[in-house]
DNA sequence: TTGTATGCGTTATCAA
DNA sequence: TTGATAACGCATACAA
C-alpha cells in the first residue's frame, strides 16, 4: 500500500483516520492506491492497537410458539449497526446466569464494544452486571423496577398501545372490555394492562374484567371464555398468543405485537416500530462509544393495525 | 500470565494449544494461573498470528409476511457454532450482488473463516463467487441446477415431504389431490411439486391438478378455488403462506415449513429439522476448516405435523 | 506535512 | 521440555 503510493505507512493511516492532516495531492494518491489494491483495514490489527472491535453482541432469542418479534428487531439492528460501521455478533444463552457467563467470555475473547440486552425484567442481573463493570450497553426494554435512568434503553410504550386499542373498541360502542394478561410482576405485562385500565378510567368505566394467563393460546381461550361469561363483549390482550385463543371465543379482540399469526387470522394487533427501535439502540450505543452526549432513553409508540372493524 | 506461572509466554501458548508437549507439572501450574487470572485468549491477537477469526458469517433474512423458518435455523447455527468454538457474525443484503459485495468487504475486514449461504437458487452467483475463490462455505439449500457436489451443502428433502403429505391424504381416501406451487424454475418449488406428483404416480393417479402462485396467501386462495372447481378434494401446498389461503376454501390442506401460523390455524404442515440442519452446516464447515475429510452434502427429511385428520 | 519507531497479544520457528 | 525471537497490520508518539 504505502510502497504503491510512494509514501510511508503512517501517511496511509493518516489519510484513512485523519484526512485533514494530509496534503490534498498525497491524499488522492493514497486513495487511488487504496482503490487499486482493494485495500481494507484489518479489523483484528486495528483492534489490537485501539482496543475496539466494532462488534456489537446480542443474544438470539426463541420462544416456544415462535410468535415473537425478535427476528425483525435483529434484522433492523444488523442493518443499523452496519450503517454505523459495526457488526452484530450472536450468542445464545438459556437463562440470565448463562448469558452473563457468555458475555464474560465474549469480553475476554472477541471484546465486543457494546451489548444489546433484550427481554429485560424486574431485577435483571444482566443489566446490573454490565453496569457494575461500566460496560457499554443498551437494552431494548426498560429497566423494570429500577430507576428510569440507571442505564440507556429503548422501549415501546405498551400502555399507550393498549390504551389506543381500548379506545378503538370504546369508539365502536363496546363498554364491557376485558383484559387478558400475564401473571403480575412482569413489567411488560403490567404496563400493557395499565394502558387498558387507564382508557377505561378515562371514560368512567370499571376495569374489573381482568384475567391472568401463562401467555399460551390455551389459557388465553379459557380466560376469554370466563370473561365473556362475566359480561365482556370485547378483549384487549397482552400478546398475539393469548389473543389467538381469545379469538376462538369472541370476535372483537386486539392482540399485541402484530406477528405473522395476527396477519394470518385477521387479528387486529399493536405493531411495534422494531426497525426504529433497533436504530435507536444503535444510536444510543454508538454515541456512548464515541463519548458523545446521548439521551438516556427512548420510548416509542406502537401503532394499531386494524384488520377487522369491531361489530358493536 | 507467564510471569505469574513462572514460565515463558510460549509455554503458556503450548499448554493451551498443544498440551501434550508440556510436562504435566508445568501444565498444571499454567492452568492454575489461567484460572487465577481469569485469562482468555484474545481473538484479535490470535487472528493476527494465525489468520483465523473463528467467525462464521451469515446473512439475516426477512420475508414479506414473516412466515419463514430462518430464525430457528439461525438459532441452531449460533448454538452449534459456539459448541465448535465459532461465533456467528450477521450481515444484511438486499440481493445477491449486494451480498457478494458485503462478503467481499467482510473478508477484508473481519476475515470470517467461513460462510453459510441460505436460499440458494438456480445460477446462484454467490456460490459461484465463493467457489471461484476457494473460500470455505456451505449452503443451506442445494446447488440447484448445478452438479450435486460443486460445493458442500445441507438441505431438506422437499420431495420426500410432499410425497409423505400426499400419501397422508391418499390414505384418508382422497383421490383428487391438487398441488398449489410457485412459479416453475424455483428449485425448491419444483422439488416439492415432484414429491406430490411422484406419490400420485405411485398410485396410478393423475397429477394434473396443479396451479402456480407467487407464494402469497391471496393467490393461494385463488388457486385453491380453481382447483376445487376442477374437482380437487384436498391440496398439498408449497408453503404455509399459500396453504393459509387454500385453507379458506377447503379443509384438507397440507402446508410446508410448520411456521407458527400453521400451528395457530391448525394447519397440518411439513416441519424441517432446522436445528439438525444448522448443526450439519457447522459440521461441514468446521471439518473443511480443519482439513478433515468431510461428506460433501447432507439431505434431511422433513416430518409431517398432523393437526387435523383429513375428512376423506 | 511526512517518516521512524514501537507495541498491542498471539503463535510458529528454531535454538537451548 | 522449555525459552528466545520474530511477525501478523495497525495507530500512536515523536522526530524530521
XYZ file of C-alpha atoms (C1' of nucleotides) in Angstrom:
656
model
C 0.000 0.000 0.000
C 2.466 2.592 1.221
C 5.027 1.476 -1.301
C 2.489 1.582 -4.108
C 1.518 5.161 -3.273
C 5.116 6.062 -2.572
C 4.501 7.227 0.977
C 5.042 5.850 4.439
C 2.633 3.608 6.264
C 1.902 6.477 8.574
C 0.663 8.650 5.748
C -1.710 5.923 4.663
C -3.024 5.644 8.183
C -3.437 9.402 8.322
C -5.363 9.515 5.082
C -7.742 6.933 6.493
C -8.103 8.232 10.020
C -7.426 11.969 9.879
C -7.605 13.005 6.212
C -7.484 16.715 7.027
C -3.876 16.456 8.120
C -2.623 15.214 4.749
C -1.888 17.310 1.679
C -4.618 17.006 -0.949
C -2.356 15.622 -3.628
C -0.829 12.979 -1.381
C -4.238 12.066 -0.095
C -5.564 11.489 -3.562
C -2.586 9.350 -4.466
C -3.166 7.208 -1.397
C -6.880 6.974 -2.069
C -6.135 5.773 -5.579
C -3.819 3.149 -4.201
C -6.485 2.031 -1.764
C -8.839 1.643 -4.676
C -6.341 -0.069 -6.942
C -5.204 -2.557 -4.364
C -8.642 -3.169 -2.903
C -7.249 -2.361 0.474
C -9.346 -2.904 3.606
C -8.289 -2.273 7.172
C -7.867 -5.450 9.125
C -10.304 -5.414 11.999
C -8.049 -7.640 14.063
C -4.989 -5.452 13.711
C -6.937 -2.321 14.384
C -8.492 -3.919 17.403
C -5.112 -4.868 18.790
C -3.962 -1.314 18.555
C -7.111 0.537 19.552
C -8.862 -1.976 21.741
C -12.072 -1.560 19.780
C -13.614 -4.427 17.882
C -16.505 -2.635 16.180
C -18.590 -5.607 17.259
C -21.973 -5.473 18.982
C -23.115 -8.609 20.764
C -26.737 -9.714 21.025
C -28.406 -12.835 22.301
C -30.616 -14.560 19.793
C -33.953 -15.409 21.315
C -36.513 -18.043 20.611
C -39.890 -18.615 22.112
C -41.966 -21.706 22.466
C -44.625 -20.868 19.945
C -42.478 -18.741 17.668
C -44.843 -15.809 17.925
C -42.269 -13.193 18.646
C -40.856 -10.130 17.000
C -37.212 -10.658 17.762
C -36.245 -11.604 14.235
C -37.424 -8.271 12.888
C -35.619 -6.394 15.653
C -32.439 -8.305 14.932
C -32.634 -7.549 11.258
C -33.011 -3.861 11.991
C -30.157 -3.996 14.428
C -27.839 -5.625 11.929
C -28.716 -3.066 9.324
C -28.373 -0.031 11.569
C -25.163 -1.316 13.079
C -23.657 -1.782 9.631
C -24.502 1.794 8.752
C -22.535 2.924 11.793
C -19.616 0.652 10.990
C -20.477 -2.063 13.464
C -21.217 -5.735 13.012
C -23.519 -7.896 15.073
C -22.157 -10.922 16.876
C -24.673 -13.529 18.001
C -24.752 -15.720 21.044
C -27.273 -17.947 22.755
C -27.962 -18.459 26.440
C -30.551 -20.472 28.308
C -31.016 -18.031 31.189
C -29.646 -14.885 32.761
C -26.776 -16.632 34.507
C -25.681 -18.383 31.370
C -25.961 -15.145 29.475
C -23.699 -13.347 31.926
C -21.171 -16.149 31.665
C -21.255 -15.900 27.887
C -20.907 -12.139 27.943
C -17.945 -12.530 30.258
C -16.313 -14.974 27.913
C -17.050 -12.848 24.861
C -15.493 -9.896 26.618
C -12.232 -11.750 27.044
C -12.145 -13.179 23.548
C -13.843 -11.045 20.929
C -14.127 -7.975 23.102
C -17.380 -6.594 21.708
C -17.576 -2.837 22.043
C -21.143 -2.976 23.238
C -24.062 -5.193 24.140
C -27.742 -5.089 23.367
C -29.900 -6.676 26.020
C -33.428 -7.767 25.210
C -36.324 -9.038 27.311
C -35.427 -7.020 30.383
C -37.325 -7.803 33.547
C -37.525 -6.956 37.220
C -34.204 -7.284 38.996
C -32.399 -8.112 35.784
C -28.965 -9.416 36.804
C -27.539 -8.893 33.334
C -28.048 -5.146 33.384
C -26.646 -4.954 36.906
C -23.604 -6.988 35.915
C -22.832 -4.839 32.904
C -23.485 -1.598 34.756
C -21.196 -2.611 37.613
C -18.353 -3.017 35.162
C -19.243 0.175 33.337
C -19.563 -1.747 30.093
C -21.379 -0.009 27.244
C -24.786 -1.488 26.698
C -28.330 -0.563 25.856
C -31.425 -2.567 26.484
C -34.468 -2.998 24.310
C -36.836 -2.897 27.243
C -36.968 -0.585 30.236
C -35.101 -1.236 33.492
C -38.283 -2.537 35.112
C -38.402 -1.938 38.825
C -35.292 0.218 38.771
C -34.834 3.979 38.428
C -35.590 5.159 34.943
C -32.069 6.160 34.029
C -29.834 3.515 35.537
C -28.776 2.689 32.010
C -29.659 3.657 28.436
C -32.643 1.905 26.953
C -35.132 1.877 24.141
C -38.634 0.612 24.606
C -42.081 0.629 23.122
C -44.863 2.207 25.134
C -47.090 -0.756 25.787
C -49.542 1.237 27.866
C -50.022 3.770 25.093
C -50.679 0.857 22.769
C -53.324 -0.883 24.825
C -54.866 2.466 25.623
C -55.276 3.137 21.906
C -56.638 -0.377 21.418
C -59.166 0.135 24.184
C -60.239 3.457 22.727
C -60.660 1.760 19.400
C -63.093 -0.696 20.978
C -64.814 2.018 23.016
C -65.325 4.069 19.894
C -67.073 1.110 18.313
C -69.556 1.139 21.153
C -68.103 -1.523 23.457
C -68.488 -0.778 27.142
C -67.510 -4.032 28.810
C -63.961 -4.520 27.610
C -61.812 -7.130 29.329
C -58.083 -7.622 29.516
C -56.264 -10.919 29.155
C -52.804 -10.523 30.632
C -49.800 -12.272 32.073
C -49.147 -13.047 35.686
C -48.423 -9.794 37.515
C -44.801 -8.886 38.169
C -43.867 -8.910 34.524
C -43.023 -5.294 33.745
C -44.186 -5.572 30.170
C -47.447 -7.241 31.134
C -48.266 -4.760 33.883
C -47.514 -1.876 31.559
C -49.833 -3.161 28.871
C -52.556 -3.742 31.383
C -52.142 -0.212 32.757
C -52.971 1.321 29.382
C -56.181 -0.611 29.167
C -57.352 0.359 32.638
C -56.329 3.976 32.054
C -58.519 4.111 28.955
C -61.483 2.683 30.829
C -60.939 5.011 33.782
C -60.885 7.923 31.372
C -64.458 7.095 30.403
C -65.508 6.352 33.958
C -65.752 2.628 33.248
C -64.877 -0.235 35.527
C -61.621 -2.113 34.945
C -62.620 -5.280 36.692
C -62.669 -7.718 33.792
C -59.072 -8.946 34.032
C -57.593 -12.401 33.994
C -54.037 -13.625 34.064
C -52.537 -16.359 31.906
C -49.197 -18.002 31.262
C -49.227 -16.468 27.811
C -50.387 -19.562 25.939
C -53.270 -19.573 23.495
C -54.948 -22.303 25.522
C -55.046 -20.169 28.644
C -55.987 -17.173 26.532
C -59.007 -19.045 25.294
C -60.010 -20.185 28.772
C -59.620 -16.674 30.148
C -61.662 -15.235 27.309
C -64.443 -17.712 27.965
C -64.618 -16.731 31.587
C -64.502 -13.013 30.875
C -67.265 -13.341 28.326
C -69.336 -15.195 30.906
C -68.737 -12.270 33.206
C -70.110 -9.969 30.540
C -67.171 -8.893 28.426
C -68.060 -8.034 24.832
C -64.525 -7.290 23.632
C -60.996 -8.079 24.790
C -57.620 -6.408 24.809
C -54.811 -8.944 25.055
C -51.259 -8.773 26.261
C -49.969 -10.733 23.271
C -50.980 -12.251 19.975
C -50.646 -15.690 21.523
C -53.370 -15.192 24.080
C -55.354 -13.115 21.601
C -55.365 -16.081 19.260
C -57.012 -18.150 21.960
C -59.454 -15.370 22.797
C -60.399 -15.084 19.151
C -61.935 -18.569 19.313
C -64.404 -17.234 21.858
C -65.279 -13.735 20.729
C -64.583 -11.739 17.559
C -63.616 -8.323 18.894
C -60.119 -8.935 20.184
C -56.959 -6.882 19.954
C -53.575 -8.566 20.216
C -50.094 -7.251 20.757
C -47.008 -7.495 18.529
C -48.617 -7.869 15.147
C -46.927 -11.176 14.495
C -47.447 -13.033 11.218
C -50.075 -15.036 13.029
C -52.152 -11.912 13.627
C -51.998 -11.118 9.942
C -52.910 -14.686 9.081
C -56.018 -14.883 11.204
C -57.151 -11.295 10.669
C -56.431 -10.279 14.222
C -56.230 -6.559 14.954
C -52.988 -6.021 16.798
C -50.471 -3.473 18.044
C -47.377 -3.209 15.939
C -44.054 -2.256 17.482
C -41.780 0.007 15.438
C -38.972 -2.540 15.557
C -36.734 -1.136 12.879
C -36.922 2.221 14.579
C -36.264 0.665 17.969
C -33.221 -1.145 16.650
C -31.917 2.037 15.062
C -32.290 3.916 18.341
C -30.449 1.154 20.171
C -27.545 1.530 17.793
C -27.670 5.317 18.165
C -27.509 5.169 21.922
C -24.738 2.641 21.883
C -22.586 4.341 19.288
C -22.896 7.764 20.873
C -21.891 6.232 24.165
C -18.972 4.514 22.427
C -17.736 7.726 20.893
C -18.268 9.683 24.091
C -20.881 11.846 22.503
C -23.515 13.038 24.909
C -26.548 10.836 24.400
C -30.126 10.852 25.524
C -30.623 8.308 28.219
C -33.644 6.567 26.810
C -36.164 6.430 24.001
C -39.812 5.467 24.287
C -41.579 4.663 21.047
C -45.273 4.321 20.372
C -46.793 1.224 18.803
C -49.443 1.544 16.137
C -52.748 -0.227 15.924
C -53.132 -2.403 12.865
C -56.842 -2.757 12.326
C -57.752 -5.922 10.459
C -61.462 -6.027 11.111
C -63.899 -3.395 12.327
C -65.426 -4.169 15.723
C -69.058 -5.122 15.432
C -70.734 -3.082 18.127
C 0.304 -14.811 32.867
C 3.686 -16.244 32.000
C 5.324 -14.331 34.817
C 2.691 -15.495 37.276
C 3.243 -19.137 36.368
C 6.985 -18.608 36.111
C 7.249 -19.805 32.557
C 7.652 -18.201 29.162
C 4.814 -16.932 27.057
C 5.433 -19.715 24.660
C 4.875 -22.365 27.293
C 1.543 -20.812 28.107
C 0.658 -20.962 24.460
C 1.740 -24.585 24.327
C -0.354 -25.536 27.323
C -3.367 -24.055 25.604
C -2.765 -25.273 22.084
C -0.701 -28.439 22.349
C -0.920 -29.633 25.949
C 0.710 -32.965 25.181
C 4.019 -31.281 24.569
C 4.244 -29.778 28.060
C 5.339 -31.544 31.222
C 2.419 -32.414 33.466
C 3.640 -30.353 36.398
C 4.286 -27.230 34.335
C 0.987 -27.648 32.627
C -0.872 -27.726 35.894
C 0.933 -24.630 37.126
C -0.037 -22.758 33.977
C -3.608 -23.985 34.148
C -3.829 -22.711 37.716
C -2.527 -19.360 36.603
C -5.096 -19.247 33.819
C -7.779 -19.906 36.393
C -6.447 -17.418 38.934
C -6.034 -14.604 36.475
C -9.198 -15.332 34.510
C -7.143 -15.403 31.372
C -8.768 -15.588 27.962
C -7.040 -15.669 24.610
C -7.553 -12.537 22.622
C -9.309 -13.420 19.410
C -7.797 -10.430 17.662
C -4.231 -11.280 18.545
C -4.692 -14.894 17.684
C -6.239 -13.919 14.410
C -3.302 -11.703 13.557
C -0.925 -14.537 14.082
C -2.914 -17.426 12.670
C -5.147 -15.735 10.169
C -8.202 -17.431 11.590
C -11.019 -15.434 13.106
C -13.249 -18.239 14.385
C -16.095 -16.264 12.868
C -18.848 -17.626 10.632
C -20.792 -15.100 8.597
C -24.479 -15.448 7.716
C -26.960 -13.167 6.092
C -30.037 -12.490 8.158
C -33.162 -12.927 6.086
C -36.606 -11.479 6.270
C -39.642 -12.184 4.223
C -42.643 -10.089 3.443
C -45.156 -11.965 5.524
C -42.775 -13.189 8.206
C -43.773 -16.794 7.634
C -40.322 -18.226 7.429
C -38.138 -20.561 9.377
C -34.908 -18.666 9.214
C -34.947 -17.545 12.829
C -34.962 -21.123 14.060
C -32.173 -22.065 11.682
C -30.115 -19.116 12.854
C -30.600 -20.018 16.469
C -29.416 -23.532 15.808
C -26.483 -22.253 13.850
C -25.387 -19.947 16.644
C -25.631 -22.728 19.167
C -23.803 -25.328 17.086
C -21.131 -22.869 16.084
C -20.484 -21.967 19.715
C -20.047 -25.636 20.548
C -17.324 -25.829 17.905
C -15.662 -22.649 19.096
C -17.082 -20.382 16.432
C -19.234 -17.288 16.641
C -21.813 -16.105 14.161
C -21.424 -12.731 12.514
C -24.521 -11.250 10.910
C -24.937 -9.145 7.831
C -27.806 -7.994 5.663
C -28.027 -7.654 1.905
C -30.840 -6.719 -0.424
C -29.867 -9.066 -3.240
C -27.180 -11.411 -4.485
C -24.967 -8.648 -5.813
C -25.131 -6.711 -2.588
C -24.444 -9.872 -0.669
C -21.323 -10.593 -2.661
C -20.130 -7.043 -2.078
C -20.718 -7.431 1.642
C -18.960 -10.768 1.767
C -16.041 -9.199 -0.052
C -15.865 -6.392 2.451
C -16.214 -8.745 5.400
C -13.402 -10.823 4.014
C -11.069 -7.841 4.074
C -12.107 -6.605 7.488
C -13.256 -9.315 9.865
C -11.974 -12.187 7.769
C -14.643 -14.750 8.652
C -13.348 -18.286 8.412
C -16.450 -19.475 6.664
C -19.810 -18.514 5.228
C -23.246 -20.041 5.387
C -25.385 -19.304 2.369
C -29.141 -19.660 2.557
C -31.932 -19.524 -0.015
C -29.844 -20.938 -2.828
C -31.349 -20.830 -6.282
C -30.630 -21.578 -9.911
C -27.429 -19.963 -11.137
C -26.638 -18.612 -7.705
C -23.830 -16.075 -8.193
C -22.893 -16.126 -4.527
C -21.929 -19.776 -4.533
C -20.028 -19.307 -7.763
C -18.186 -16.304 -6.364
C -17.146 -18.102 -3.211
C -16.203 -21.277 -5.031
C -14.053 -19.372 -7.528
C -12.009 -18.008 -4.665
C -11.890 -21.353 -2.892
C -13.436 -19.798 0.199
C -14.894 -22.183 2.767
C -18.654 -22.141 2.707
C -21.651 -24.371 2.984
C -25.152 -23.664 1.805
C -28.421 -24.492 3.432
C -30.084 -25.387 0.174
C -28.847 -27.491 -2.721
C -26.870 -26.073 -5.658
C -29.987 -26.039 -7.817
C -29.272 -26.520 -11.474
C -25.617 -27.336 -10.855
C -23.818 -30.629 -10.313
C -24.644 -32.123 -6.954
C -21.211 -31.738 -5.459
C -19.937 -28.400 -6.665
C -19.851 -27.341 -3.046
C -20.855 -28.688 0.370
C -24.485 -28.261 1.269
C -27.224 -29.263 3.658
C -30.806 -29.400 2.586
C -34.190 -30.786 3.484
C -35.798 -33.224 1.106
C -38.853 -31.304 -0.003
C -39.991 -34.010 -2.390
C -39.924 -36.621 0.345
C -42.001 -34.259 2.430
C -44.731 -33.578 -0.082
C -44.742 -37.247 -1.009
C -45.468 -38.128 2.603
C -48.113 -35.418 2.754
C -49.769 -36.762 -0.362
C -49.744 -40.307 0.993
C -51.304 -38.997 4.156
C -54.189 -37.595 2.127
C -54.401 -40.680 -0.072
C -54.612 -42.877 3.000
C -57.575 -40.854 4.176
C -59.361 -41.736 0.977
C -58.669 -38.670 -1.138
C -58.141 -39.359 -4.834
C -58.214 -35.938 -6.407
C -55.365 -34.174 -4.673
C -54.114 -30.885 -6.114
C -50.862 -29.021 -5.703
C -50.512 -25.278 -5.158
C -46.975 -24.280 -6.030
C -44.673 -21.494 -7.019
C -43.785 -20.413 -10.493
C -41.574 -23.091 -12.076
C -37.833 -22.529 -12.089
C -37.577 -22.266 -8.343
C -35.591 -25.318 -7.330
C -37.326 -25.614 -4.004
C -40.778 -25.271 -5.538
C -40.123 -27.782 -8.301
C -38.725 -30.242 -5.794
C -41.769 -30.019 -3.578
C -44.054 -30.457 -6.523
C -42.117 -33.502 -7.684
C -42.841 -35.337 -4.447
C -46.547 -34.778 -4.813
C -46.668 -35.990 -8.391
C -44.465 -38.971 -7.524
C -46.905 -40.055 -4.839
C -49.841 -39.790 -7.216
C -47.984 -41.634 -9.957
C -47.225 -44.390 -7.460
C -50.934 -44.998 -7.132
C -51.610 -44.586 -10.809
C -53.368 -41.286 -10.295
C -53.282 -38.233 -12.476
C -51.121 -35.272 -11.441
C -52.947 -32.662 -13.433
C -54.383 -30.541 -10.660
C -51.536 -28.031 -10.358
C -51.501 -24.265 -10.196
C -48.711 -21.783 -9.730
C -48.740 -18.750 -7.449
C -46.413 -16.005 -6.301
C -46.435 -17.536 -2.852
C -48.965 -15.175 -1.307
C -51.987 -16.323 0.634
C -54.217 -14.368 -1.709
C -53.005 -16.288 -4.736
C -53.062 -19.477 -2.702
C -56.720 -18.924 -2.046
C -57.493 -18.141 -5.676
C -55.596 -21.204 -6.843
C -57.379 -23.391 -4.329
C -60.729 -22.126 -5.519
C -59.924 -23.001 -9.092
C -58.525 -26.424 -8.250
C -61.605 -27.244 -6.192
C -63.763 -26.241 -9.117
C -61.727 -28.632 -11.209
C -62.542 -31.365 -8.720
C -59.801 -31.310 -6.110
C -60.876 -32.583 -2.694
C -57.576 -31.943 -0.917
C -54.468 -29.843 -1.530
C -50.740 -30.104 -0.929
C -49.110 -26.685 -0.805
C -45.605 -25.470 -1.421
C -45.663 -23.258 1.674
C -47.712 -22.343 4.713
C -48.440 -18.983 3.134
C -50.316 -20.399 0.189
C -51.747 -23.144 2.379
C -53.268 -20.486 4.588
C -55.105 -19.102 1.599
C -56.147 -22.570 0.466
C -57.490 -23.308 3.905
C -60.173 -20.661 3.390
C -61.507 -22.755 0.525
C -61.167 -26.366 1.614
C -60.284 -28.047 4.910
C -57.877 -30.796 3.861
C -54.743 -28.868 3.123
C -51.111 -29.562 3.943
C -48.630 -26.722 4.179
C -44.856 -26.595 4.244
C -42.495 -25.283 6.944
C -44.666 -25.666 10.004
C -44.488 -21.972 10.824
C -46.188 -20.566 13.907
C -49.053 -19.644 11.631
C -49.667 -23.299 10.801
C -49.836 -24.104 14.490
C -52.138 -21.160 15.076
C -54.699 -22.097 12.472
C -54.449 -25.847 12.938
C -52.832 -26.416 9.583
C -51.130 -29.745 9.004
C -47.673 -28.964 7.735
C -44.224 -30.320 6.991
C -41.634 -29.465 9.585
C -37.995 -29.034 8.641
C -35.393 -30.333 11.084
C -33.791 -26.915 11.347
C -31.643 -27.438 14.405
C -30.261 -30.552 12.800
C -29.712 -28.765 9.513
C -27.837 -25.970 11.263
C -25.700 -28.465 13.142
C -24.797 -30.249 9.915
C -23.873 -26.933 8.300
C -21.476 -26.255 11.137
C -20.086 -29.787 10.882
C -19.398 -29.484 7.182
C -17.834 -26.091 7.599
C -15.655 -26.921 10.562
C -14.352 -30.142 9.071
C -13.496 -28.260 5.923
C -11.782 -25.610 8.058
C -9.683 -28.160 9.866
C -8.899 -30.063 6.690
C -10.711 -33.115 7.892
C -12.275 -35.141 5.136
C -15.950 -34.277 5.076
C -19.001 -35.615 3.393
C -19.997 -33.357 0.579
C -23.643 -32.939 1.411
C -26.455 -33.876 3.765
C -30.094 -34.359 2.859
C -32.535 -34.389 5.746
C -36.150 -35.495 5.800
C -38.955 -33.256 6.986
C -41.683 -34.637 9.203
C -45.404 -34.272 8.804
C -47.076 -32.495 11.710
C -50.679 -33.591 11.628
C -53.002 -31.075 13.225
C -56.320 -32.363 11.961
C -57.329 -35.680 10.467
C -58.426 -35.388 6.829
C -62.137 -35.968 6.343
C -61.706 -38.081 3.207
C 3.354 17.558 6.022
C 5.800 13.194 6.186
C 8.740 9.495 8.165
C 10.608 6.359 12.046
C 9.996 3.585 15.828
C 7.198 0.990 18.896
C 3.845 -2.194 20.841
C -0.840 -4.375 21.061
C -1.145 -10.486 22.240
C -0.556 -14.270 19.879
C 1.866 -18.448 17.878
C 5.450 -20.518 14.567
C 10.143 -21.356 14.216
C 14.086 -22.524 15.980
C 17.641 -22.855 19.432
C 18.934 -24.308 24.061
C 10.762 -29.889 27.644
C 11.305 -25.034 27.632
C 12.739 -20.399 26.130
C 14.029 -16.573 22.858
C 12.744 -14.195 18.821
C 10.037 -12.596 15.167
C 5.980 -11.276 12.774
C 0.940 -10.580 11.831
C -1.278 -4.976 10.460
C -2.427 -1.136 12.551
C -2.207 3.516 15.042
C 0.200 6.482 18.133
C 4.108 9.437 19.861
C 7.593 11.765 18.296
C 11.214 13.311 15.228
C 12.420 15.336 10.926
